[in-house]
Coordinates of C-alpha atoms and ligand atoms in Angstrom, one line a residue:
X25 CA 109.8 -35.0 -46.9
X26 CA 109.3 -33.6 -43.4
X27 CA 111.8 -35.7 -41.8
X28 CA 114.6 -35.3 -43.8
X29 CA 114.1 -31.1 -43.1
X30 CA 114.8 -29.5 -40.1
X31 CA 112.3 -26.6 -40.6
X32 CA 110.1 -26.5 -43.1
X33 CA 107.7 -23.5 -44.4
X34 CA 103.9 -23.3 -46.1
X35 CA 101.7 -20.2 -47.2
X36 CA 98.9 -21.9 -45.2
X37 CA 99.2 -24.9 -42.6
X38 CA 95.5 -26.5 -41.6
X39 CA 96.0 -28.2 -38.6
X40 CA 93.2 -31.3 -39.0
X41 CA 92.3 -33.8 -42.3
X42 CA 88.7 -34.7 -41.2
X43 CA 86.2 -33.3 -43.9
X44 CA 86.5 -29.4 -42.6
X45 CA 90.1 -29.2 -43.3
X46 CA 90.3 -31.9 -46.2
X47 CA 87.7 -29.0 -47.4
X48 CA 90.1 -26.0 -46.9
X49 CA 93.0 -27.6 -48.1
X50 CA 90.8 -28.7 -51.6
X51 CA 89.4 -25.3 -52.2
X52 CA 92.9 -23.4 -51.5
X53 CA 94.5 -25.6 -54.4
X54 CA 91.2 -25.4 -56.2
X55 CA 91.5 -21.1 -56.3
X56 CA 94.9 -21.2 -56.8
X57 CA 97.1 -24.0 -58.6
X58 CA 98.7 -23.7 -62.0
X59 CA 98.2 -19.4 -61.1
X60 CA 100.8 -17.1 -59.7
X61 CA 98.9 -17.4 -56.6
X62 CA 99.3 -20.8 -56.2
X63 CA 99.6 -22.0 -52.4
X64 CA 101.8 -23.9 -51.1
X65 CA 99.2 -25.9 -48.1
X66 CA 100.6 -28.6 -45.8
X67 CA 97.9 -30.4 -43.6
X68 CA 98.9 -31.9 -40.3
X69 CA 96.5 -34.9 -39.6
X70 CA 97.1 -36.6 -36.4
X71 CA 95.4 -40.1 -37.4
X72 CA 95.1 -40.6 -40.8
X73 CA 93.0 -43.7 -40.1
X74 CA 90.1 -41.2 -39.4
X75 CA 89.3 -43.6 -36.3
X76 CA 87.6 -41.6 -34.0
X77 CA 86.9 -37.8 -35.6
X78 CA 83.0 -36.7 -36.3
X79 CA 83.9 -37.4 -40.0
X80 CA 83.7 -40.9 -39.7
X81 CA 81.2 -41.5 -37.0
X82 CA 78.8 -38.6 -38.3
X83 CA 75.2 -39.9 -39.7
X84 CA 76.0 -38.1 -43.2
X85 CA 72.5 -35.8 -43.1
X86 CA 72.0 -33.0 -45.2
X87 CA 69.6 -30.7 -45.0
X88 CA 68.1 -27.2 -45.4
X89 CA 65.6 -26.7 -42.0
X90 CA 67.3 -24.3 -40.2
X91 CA 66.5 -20.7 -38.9
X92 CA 69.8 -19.1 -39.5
X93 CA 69.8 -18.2 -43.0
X94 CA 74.1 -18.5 -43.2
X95 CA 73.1 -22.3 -42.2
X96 CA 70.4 -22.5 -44.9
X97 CA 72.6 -21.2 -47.4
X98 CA 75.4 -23.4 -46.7
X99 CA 73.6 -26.2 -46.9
X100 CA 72.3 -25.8 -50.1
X101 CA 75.8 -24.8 -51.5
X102 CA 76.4 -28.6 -49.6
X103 CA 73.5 -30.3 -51.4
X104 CA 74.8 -28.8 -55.0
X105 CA 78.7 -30.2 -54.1
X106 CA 77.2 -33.3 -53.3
X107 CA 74.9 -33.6 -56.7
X108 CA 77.7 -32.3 -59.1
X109 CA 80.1 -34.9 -57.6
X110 CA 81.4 -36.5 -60.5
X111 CA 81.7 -33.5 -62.5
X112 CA 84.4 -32.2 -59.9
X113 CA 86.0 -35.8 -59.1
X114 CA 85.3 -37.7 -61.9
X115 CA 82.6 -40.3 -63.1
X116 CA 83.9 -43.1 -60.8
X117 CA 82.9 -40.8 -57.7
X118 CA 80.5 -41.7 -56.2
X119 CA 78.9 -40.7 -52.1
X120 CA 75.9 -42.3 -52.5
X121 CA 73.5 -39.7 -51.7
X122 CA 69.5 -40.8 -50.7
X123 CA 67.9 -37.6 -51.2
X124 CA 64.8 -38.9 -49.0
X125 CA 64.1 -35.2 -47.6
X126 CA 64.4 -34.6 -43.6
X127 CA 60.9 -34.4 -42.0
X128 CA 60.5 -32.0 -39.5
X129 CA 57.8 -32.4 -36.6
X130 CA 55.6 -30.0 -34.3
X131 CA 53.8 -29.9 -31.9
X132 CA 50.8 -27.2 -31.3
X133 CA 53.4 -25.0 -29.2
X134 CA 55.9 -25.3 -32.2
X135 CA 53.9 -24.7 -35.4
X136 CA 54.4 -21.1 -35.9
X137 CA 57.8 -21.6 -35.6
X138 CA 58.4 -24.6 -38.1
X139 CA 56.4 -22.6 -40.4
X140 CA 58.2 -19.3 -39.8
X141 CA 61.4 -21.3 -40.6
X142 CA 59.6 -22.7 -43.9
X143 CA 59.3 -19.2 -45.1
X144 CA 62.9 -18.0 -44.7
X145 CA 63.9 -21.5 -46.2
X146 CA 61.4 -20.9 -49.2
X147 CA 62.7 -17.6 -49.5
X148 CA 66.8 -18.4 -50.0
X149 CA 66.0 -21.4 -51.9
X150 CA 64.9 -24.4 -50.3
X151 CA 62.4 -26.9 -52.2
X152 CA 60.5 -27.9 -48.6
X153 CA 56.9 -28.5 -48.1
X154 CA 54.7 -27.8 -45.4
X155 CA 51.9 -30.9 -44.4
X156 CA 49.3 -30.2 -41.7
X157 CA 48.1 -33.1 -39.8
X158 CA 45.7 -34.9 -41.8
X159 CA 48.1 -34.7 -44.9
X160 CA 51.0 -36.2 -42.7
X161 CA 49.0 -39.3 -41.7
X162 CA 47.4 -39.4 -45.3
X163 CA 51.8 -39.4 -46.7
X164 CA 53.1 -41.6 -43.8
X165 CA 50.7 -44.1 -42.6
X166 CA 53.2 -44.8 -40.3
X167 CA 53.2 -42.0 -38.3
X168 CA 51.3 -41.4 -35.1
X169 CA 50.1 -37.7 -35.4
X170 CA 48.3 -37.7 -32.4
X171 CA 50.3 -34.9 -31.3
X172 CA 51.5 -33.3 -34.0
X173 CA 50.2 -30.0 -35.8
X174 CA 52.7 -29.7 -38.5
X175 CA 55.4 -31.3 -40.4
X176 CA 57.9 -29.8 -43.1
X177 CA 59.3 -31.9 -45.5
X178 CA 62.7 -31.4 -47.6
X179 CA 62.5 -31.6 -51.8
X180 CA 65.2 -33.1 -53.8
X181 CA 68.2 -31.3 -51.4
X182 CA 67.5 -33.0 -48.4
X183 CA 68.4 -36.7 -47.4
X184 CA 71.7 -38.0 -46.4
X185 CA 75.2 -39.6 -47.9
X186 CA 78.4 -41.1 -47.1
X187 CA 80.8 -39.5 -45.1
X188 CA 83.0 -41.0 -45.2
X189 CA 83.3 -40.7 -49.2
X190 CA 83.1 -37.2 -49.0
X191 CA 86.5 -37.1 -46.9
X192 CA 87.9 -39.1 -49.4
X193 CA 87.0 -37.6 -51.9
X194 CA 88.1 -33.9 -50.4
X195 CA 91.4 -35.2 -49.1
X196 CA 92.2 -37.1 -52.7
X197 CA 91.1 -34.1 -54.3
X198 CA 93.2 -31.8 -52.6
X199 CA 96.1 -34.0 -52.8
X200 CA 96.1 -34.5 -56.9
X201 CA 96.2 -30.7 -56.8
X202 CA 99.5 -30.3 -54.4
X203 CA 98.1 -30.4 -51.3
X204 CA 100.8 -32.4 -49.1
X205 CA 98.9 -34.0 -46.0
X206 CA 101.5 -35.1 -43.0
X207 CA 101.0 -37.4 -40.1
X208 CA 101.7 -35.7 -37.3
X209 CA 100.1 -33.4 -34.0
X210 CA 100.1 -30.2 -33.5
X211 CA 101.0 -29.5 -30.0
X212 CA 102.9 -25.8 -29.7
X213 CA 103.0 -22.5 -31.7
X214 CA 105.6 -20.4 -32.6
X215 CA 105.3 -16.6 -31.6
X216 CA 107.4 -13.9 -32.9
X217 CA 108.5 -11.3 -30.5
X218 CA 105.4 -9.3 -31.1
X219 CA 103.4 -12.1 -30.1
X220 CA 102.3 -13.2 -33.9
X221 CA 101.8 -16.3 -34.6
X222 CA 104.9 -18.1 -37.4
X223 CA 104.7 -21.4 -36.9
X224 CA 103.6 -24.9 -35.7
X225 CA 105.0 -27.4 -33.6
X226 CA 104.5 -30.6 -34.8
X227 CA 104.8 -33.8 -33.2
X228 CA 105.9 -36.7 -35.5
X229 CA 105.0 -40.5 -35.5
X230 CA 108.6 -41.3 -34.2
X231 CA 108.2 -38.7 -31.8
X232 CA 110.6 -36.2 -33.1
X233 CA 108.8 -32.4 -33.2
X234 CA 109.2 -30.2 -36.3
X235 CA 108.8 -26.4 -36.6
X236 CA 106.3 -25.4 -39.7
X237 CA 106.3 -21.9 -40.6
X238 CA 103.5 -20.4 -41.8
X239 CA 101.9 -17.2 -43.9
X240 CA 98.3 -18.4 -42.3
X241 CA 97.4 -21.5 -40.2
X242 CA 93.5 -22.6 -40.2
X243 CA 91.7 -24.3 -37.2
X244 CA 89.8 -27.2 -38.0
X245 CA 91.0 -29.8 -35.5
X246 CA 86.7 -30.7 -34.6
X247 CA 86.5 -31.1 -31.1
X248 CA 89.7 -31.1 -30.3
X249 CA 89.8 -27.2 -31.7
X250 CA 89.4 -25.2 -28.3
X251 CA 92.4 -27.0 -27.1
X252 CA 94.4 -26.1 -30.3
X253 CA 93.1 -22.3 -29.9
X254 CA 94.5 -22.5 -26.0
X255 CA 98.2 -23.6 -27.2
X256 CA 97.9 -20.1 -29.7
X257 CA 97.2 -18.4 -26.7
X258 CA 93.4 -17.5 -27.4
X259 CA 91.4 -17.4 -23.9
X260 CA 94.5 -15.6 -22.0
X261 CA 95.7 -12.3 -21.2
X262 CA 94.3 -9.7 -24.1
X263 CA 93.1 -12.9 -26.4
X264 CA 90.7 -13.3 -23.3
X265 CA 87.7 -15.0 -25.4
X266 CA 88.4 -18.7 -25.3
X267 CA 87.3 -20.4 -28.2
X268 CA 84.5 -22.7 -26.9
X269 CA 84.5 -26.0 -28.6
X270 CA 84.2 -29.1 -27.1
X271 CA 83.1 -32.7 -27.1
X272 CA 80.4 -33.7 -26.8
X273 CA 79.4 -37.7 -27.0
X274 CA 76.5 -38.7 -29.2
X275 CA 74.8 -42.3 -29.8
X276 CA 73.7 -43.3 -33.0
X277 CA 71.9 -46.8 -32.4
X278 CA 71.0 -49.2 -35.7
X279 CA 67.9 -51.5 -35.1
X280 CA 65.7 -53.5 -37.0
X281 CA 61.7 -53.0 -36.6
X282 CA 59.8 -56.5 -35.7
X283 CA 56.3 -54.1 -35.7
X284 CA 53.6 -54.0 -38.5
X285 CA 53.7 -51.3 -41.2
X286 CA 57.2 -49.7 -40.4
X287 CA 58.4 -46.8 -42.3
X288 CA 59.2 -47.7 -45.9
X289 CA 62.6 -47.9 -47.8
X290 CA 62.2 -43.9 -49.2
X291 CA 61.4 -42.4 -45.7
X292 CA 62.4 -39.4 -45.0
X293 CA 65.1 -38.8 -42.3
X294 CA 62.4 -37.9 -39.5
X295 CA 62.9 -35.4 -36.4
X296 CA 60.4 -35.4 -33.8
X297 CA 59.8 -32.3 -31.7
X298 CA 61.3 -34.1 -28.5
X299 CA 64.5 -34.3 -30.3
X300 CA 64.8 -38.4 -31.0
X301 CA 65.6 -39.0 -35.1
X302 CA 65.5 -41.6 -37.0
X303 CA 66.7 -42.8 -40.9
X304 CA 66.7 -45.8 -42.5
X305 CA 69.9 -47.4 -43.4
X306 CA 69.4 -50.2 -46.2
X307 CA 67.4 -52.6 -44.3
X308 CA 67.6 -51.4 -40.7
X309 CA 66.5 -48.1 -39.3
X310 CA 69.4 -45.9 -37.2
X311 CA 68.3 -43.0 -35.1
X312 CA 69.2 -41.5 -31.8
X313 CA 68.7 -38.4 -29.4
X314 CA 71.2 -35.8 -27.6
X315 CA 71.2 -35.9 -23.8
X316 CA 69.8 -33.3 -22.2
X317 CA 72.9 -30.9 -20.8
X318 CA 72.7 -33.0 -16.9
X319 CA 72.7 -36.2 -19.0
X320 CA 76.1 -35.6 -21.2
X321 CA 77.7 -38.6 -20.7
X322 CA 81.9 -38.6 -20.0
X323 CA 84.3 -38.0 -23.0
X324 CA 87.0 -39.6 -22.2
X325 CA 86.0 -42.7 -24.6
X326 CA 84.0 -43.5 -27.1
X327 CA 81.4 -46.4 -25.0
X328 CA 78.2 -46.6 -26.0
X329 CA 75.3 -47.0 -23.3
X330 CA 72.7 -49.2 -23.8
X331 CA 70.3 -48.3 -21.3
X332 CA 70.0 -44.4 -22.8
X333 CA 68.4 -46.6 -25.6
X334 CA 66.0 -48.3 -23.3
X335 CA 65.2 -45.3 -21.1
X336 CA 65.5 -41.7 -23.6
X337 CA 65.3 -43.0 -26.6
X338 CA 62.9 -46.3 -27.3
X339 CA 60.0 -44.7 -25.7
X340 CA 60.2 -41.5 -28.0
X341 CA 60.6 -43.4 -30.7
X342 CA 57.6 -45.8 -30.4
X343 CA 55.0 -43.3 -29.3
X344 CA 55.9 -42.0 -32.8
X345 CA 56.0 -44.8 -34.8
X346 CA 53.7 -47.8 -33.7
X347 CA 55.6 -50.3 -35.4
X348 CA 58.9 -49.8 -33.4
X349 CA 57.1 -50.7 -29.9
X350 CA 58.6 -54.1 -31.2
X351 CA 62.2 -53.3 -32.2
X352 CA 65.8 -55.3 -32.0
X353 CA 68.7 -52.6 -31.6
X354 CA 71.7 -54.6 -33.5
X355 CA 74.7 -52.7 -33.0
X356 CA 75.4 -48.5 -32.1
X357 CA 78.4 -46.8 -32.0
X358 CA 79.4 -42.9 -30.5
X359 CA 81.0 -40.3 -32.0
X360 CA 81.6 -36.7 -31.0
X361 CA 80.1 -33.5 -31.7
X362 CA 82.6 -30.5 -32.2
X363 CA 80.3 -28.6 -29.6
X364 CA 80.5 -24.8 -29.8
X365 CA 79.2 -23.8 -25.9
X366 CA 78.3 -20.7 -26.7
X367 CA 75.9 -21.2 -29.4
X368 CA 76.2 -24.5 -31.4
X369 CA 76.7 -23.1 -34.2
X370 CA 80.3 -23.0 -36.3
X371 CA 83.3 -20.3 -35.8
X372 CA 84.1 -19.3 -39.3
X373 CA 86.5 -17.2 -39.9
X374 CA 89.7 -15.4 -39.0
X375 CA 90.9 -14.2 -35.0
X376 CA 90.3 -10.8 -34.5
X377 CA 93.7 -11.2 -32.7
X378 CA 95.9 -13.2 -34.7
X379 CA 95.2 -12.2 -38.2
X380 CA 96.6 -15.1 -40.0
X381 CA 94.6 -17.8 -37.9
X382 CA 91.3 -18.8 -38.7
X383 CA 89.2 -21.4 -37.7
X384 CA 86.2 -23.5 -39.8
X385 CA 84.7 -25.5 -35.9
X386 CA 82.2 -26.1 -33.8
X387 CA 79.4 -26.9 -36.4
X388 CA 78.1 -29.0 -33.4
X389 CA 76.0 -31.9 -35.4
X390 CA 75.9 -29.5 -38.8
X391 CA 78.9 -29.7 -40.3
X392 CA 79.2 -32.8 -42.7
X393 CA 76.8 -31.1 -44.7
X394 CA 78.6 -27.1 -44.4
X395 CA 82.0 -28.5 -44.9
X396 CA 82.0 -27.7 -48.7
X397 CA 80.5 -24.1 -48.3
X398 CA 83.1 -23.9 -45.0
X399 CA 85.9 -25.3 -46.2
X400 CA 85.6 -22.4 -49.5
X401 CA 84.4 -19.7 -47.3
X402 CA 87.9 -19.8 -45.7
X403 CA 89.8 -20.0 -49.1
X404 CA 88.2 -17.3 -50.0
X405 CA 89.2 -15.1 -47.2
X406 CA 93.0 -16.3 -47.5
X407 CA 92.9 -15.8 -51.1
X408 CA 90.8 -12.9 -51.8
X409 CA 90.7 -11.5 -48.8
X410 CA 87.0 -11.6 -48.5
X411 CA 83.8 -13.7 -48.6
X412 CA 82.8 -14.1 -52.3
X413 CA 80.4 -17.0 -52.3
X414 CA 78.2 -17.2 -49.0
X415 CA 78.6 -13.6 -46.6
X416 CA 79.8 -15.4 -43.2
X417 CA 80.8 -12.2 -42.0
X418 CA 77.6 -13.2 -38.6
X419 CA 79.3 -16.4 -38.3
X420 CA 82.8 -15.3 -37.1
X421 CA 84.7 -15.3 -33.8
X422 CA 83.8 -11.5 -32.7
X423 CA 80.5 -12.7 -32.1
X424 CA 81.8 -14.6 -29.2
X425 CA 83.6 -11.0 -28.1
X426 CA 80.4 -9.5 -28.5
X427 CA 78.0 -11.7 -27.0
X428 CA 75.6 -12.1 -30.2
X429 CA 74.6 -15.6 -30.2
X430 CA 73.5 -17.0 -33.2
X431 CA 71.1 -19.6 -32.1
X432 CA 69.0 -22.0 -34.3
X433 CA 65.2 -21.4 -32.8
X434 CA 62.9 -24.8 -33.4
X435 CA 65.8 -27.1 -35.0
X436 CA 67.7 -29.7 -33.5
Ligands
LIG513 C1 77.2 -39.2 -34.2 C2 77.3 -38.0 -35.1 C3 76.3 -37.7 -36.0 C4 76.5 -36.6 -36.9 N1 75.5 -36.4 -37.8 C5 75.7 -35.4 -38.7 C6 74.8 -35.2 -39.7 O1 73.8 -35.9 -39.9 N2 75.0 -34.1 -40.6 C7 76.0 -33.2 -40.4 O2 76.1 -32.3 -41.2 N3 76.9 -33.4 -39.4 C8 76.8 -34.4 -38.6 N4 77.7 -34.6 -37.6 C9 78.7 -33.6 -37.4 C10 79.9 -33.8 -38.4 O3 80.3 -35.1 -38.4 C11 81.0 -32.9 -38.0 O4 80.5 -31.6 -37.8 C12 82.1 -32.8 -39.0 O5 82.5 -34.1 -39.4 C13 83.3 -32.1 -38.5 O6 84.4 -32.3 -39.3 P1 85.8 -31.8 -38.9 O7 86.7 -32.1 -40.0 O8 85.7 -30.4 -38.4 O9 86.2 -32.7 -37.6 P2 86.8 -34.2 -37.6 O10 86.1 -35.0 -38.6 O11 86.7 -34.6 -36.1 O12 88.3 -34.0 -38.0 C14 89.2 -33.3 -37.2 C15 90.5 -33.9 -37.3 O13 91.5 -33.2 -36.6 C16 92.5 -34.1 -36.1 N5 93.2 -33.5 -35.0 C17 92.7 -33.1 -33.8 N6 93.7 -32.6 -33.1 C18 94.8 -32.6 -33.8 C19 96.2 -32.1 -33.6 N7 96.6 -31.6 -32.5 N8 97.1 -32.3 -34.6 C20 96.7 -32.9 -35.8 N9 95.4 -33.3 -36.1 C21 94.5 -33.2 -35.1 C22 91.7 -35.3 -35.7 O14 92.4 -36.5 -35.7 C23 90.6 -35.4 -36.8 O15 90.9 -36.3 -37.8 C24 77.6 -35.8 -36.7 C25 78.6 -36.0 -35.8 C26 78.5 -37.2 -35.0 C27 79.5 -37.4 -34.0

């Protein structure tokens, strides 16, 4: 339809399909079709093959450990989507959620901590359990506690899913209710003379560029959303505060356990306090670690290095768990974060400068799981004009104006 136009026009453009705007676009139509509101929303998706965004390369965890109760609370909201599936989508769908738990480890110097998170998480609804050290190594015989003080562990919530069934399910979903999703990039806005922002350029497969008007555009182009905010002018002149996403490259290698008593088939996705994770995956055992910030490897591809394996991650791994001293990595693969700088934590939420652009990014390793709480959050504030569901209000872009991080203390 687009070609055949020379300008075209929607109440709300959402410039990137992976899971955060696929989300947006669902809960817009969702709120407002077959009602005088109804929206008209047109998503511009550069690669509708999904190749390389987070959506597809993401390990699909899901959990409820965290110490900012906005993250806590979308996550839950998250874990209810994901178990009321088919009454949304219909019997046949299906993301096959493992709901294994996460479990959480600390050492002596991060006990209070872990536990300080297990109240608030208690408190706003979370199923978790706290294990000291004899009950962890009395639950997993497999662990080495040697270390270790305290462990929380995540009830029925907690565990992880498939991605990439959750875009697709998203995406379809928002399509059978008039969502219209267009190949193409974004690369330019249109200003008016006042500065406001009317409209996207959009940069078709045959190369020919289209103007989009727009009532309200959304952000939620993953790590490729700081460069989106630049081209709408946000980190110049009196929009000073860039928006700081960025990406960041993670490895997530798959390997099979030759040891004796490895962890069993209903483990829970396990964090250690040195950061290195691990989950089974049917038969094999994935896991991985983030760099430490002078160890971020280059972004400008998607390579995997081996050696981080050998040398960060291995080591960590089997002083935790005996049985992988002995292990065979099979295959890995690297995927970006949507890395917010400032805090790692997401922008959600409308510009204090452009009123009609808001951005749902920089969930930096979270936001799998928040897309179904993000992705209504910002329907809500399009189409009521407020937070209804979850107050995000702490999560928006003024905090980066105003210098109030919101940082996750104990959680990776
Ligand atoms: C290795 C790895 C493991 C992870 N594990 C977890 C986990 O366990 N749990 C969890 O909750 N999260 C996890 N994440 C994070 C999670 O995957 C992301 O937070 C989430 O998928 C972000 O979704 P998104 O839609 O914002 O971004 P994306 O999925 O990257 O989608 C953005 C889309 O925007 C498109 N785009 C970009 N620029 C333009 C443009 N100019 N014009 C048009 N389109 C554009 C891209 O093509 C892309 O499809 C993980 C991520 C990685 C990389």
């Amino acid at each position: 339809m687009l070609t055949r136009q020379r300008n075209y026009s929607s109440d709300v453009v959402v410039i990137g399909g992976g899971a955060m705007g696929a989300s947006v676009a669902y809960w817009l139509k969702d709120k407002t079709v077959g009602s005088k509101k109804d929206l008209r929303v047109v998503v511009i998706e550069k690669d509708p093959t999904y190749s390389c965004c987070s959506t597809s390369l993401s390990v699909g965890g899901i959990r409820q450990q965290f110490s900012v109760p906005e993250n806590i609370q979308m996550s839950l909201f998250g874990a209810s989507f994901i178990k009321n599936i088919k009454s949304k989508f219909g019997p046949e769908a299906d993301i096959s959620f493992m709901p294994n738990g996460y479990l959480i480890l600390a050492s002596e110097n991060g006990a209070q901590r872990l536990s300080n998170n297990f109240k608030l998480q208690q408190q706003l609804g979370a199923t978790n359990r706290l294990f000291t050290k004899q009950q962890l190594k009395k639950r997993f015989a497999w662990l080495n506690v040697d270390d270790i003080e305290l462990g929380c562990c995540g009830g029925e919530n907690e565990g992880w899913f498939d991605p990439w069934g959750l875009l697709s399910l998203l995406r379809s979903g928002a399509s059978s209710k008039g969502a219209e999703f267009i190949q193409g990039e974004a690369v330019d806005f249109v200003f008016g003379a006042n500065g406001e922002l009317r409209g996207v350029v959009v940069k078709l497969p045959n190369n020919e560029q289209k103007t989009i008007s727009f009532e309200h555009c959304v952000i939620t182009a993953g790590a490729e959303s700081g460069k989106i905010a630049k081209l709408a002018r946000i980190g110049s002149d009196d929009l000073s505060t860039p928006l700081p996403v960025e990406k960041r490259k993670r490895y997530v290698y798959r390997f099979d356990s030759q040891g004796d008593n490895p962890p069993e088939i209903n483990s829970p996705l396990m964090i250690d306090y040195t950061g290195v994770y691990f989950r089974r995956d049917g038969g094999s055992y994935i896991g991985g670690l983030s760099p430490k910030p002078e160890e971020e490897p280059e972004t400008n591809n998607l390579d995997v290095d081996f050696d981080f394996f050998d040398n960060r991650v291995w080591p960590l791994l089997a002083h935790r768990i005996p049985a992988f001293q002995s292990v065979k990595v099979k295959s890995a693969w690297g995927g970006f974060y949507e890395y917010n700088c400032f805090d790692a934590n997401g922008v959600i939420g409308p510009h204090p400068g452009h009123s009609n652009l808001y951005f749902a990014t920089g969930f930096s390793g979270h936001g799998i799981q928040q897309s179904p709480a993000a992705g209504l959050a910002i329907a809500e504030l399009i189409v009521d004009g407020a937070f209804k569901t979850i107050d995000l209000t702490r999560m928006g872009f003024d905090r980066l104006i105003t210098h109030k991080p919101l940082y996750e203390i104990g959680i990776y």
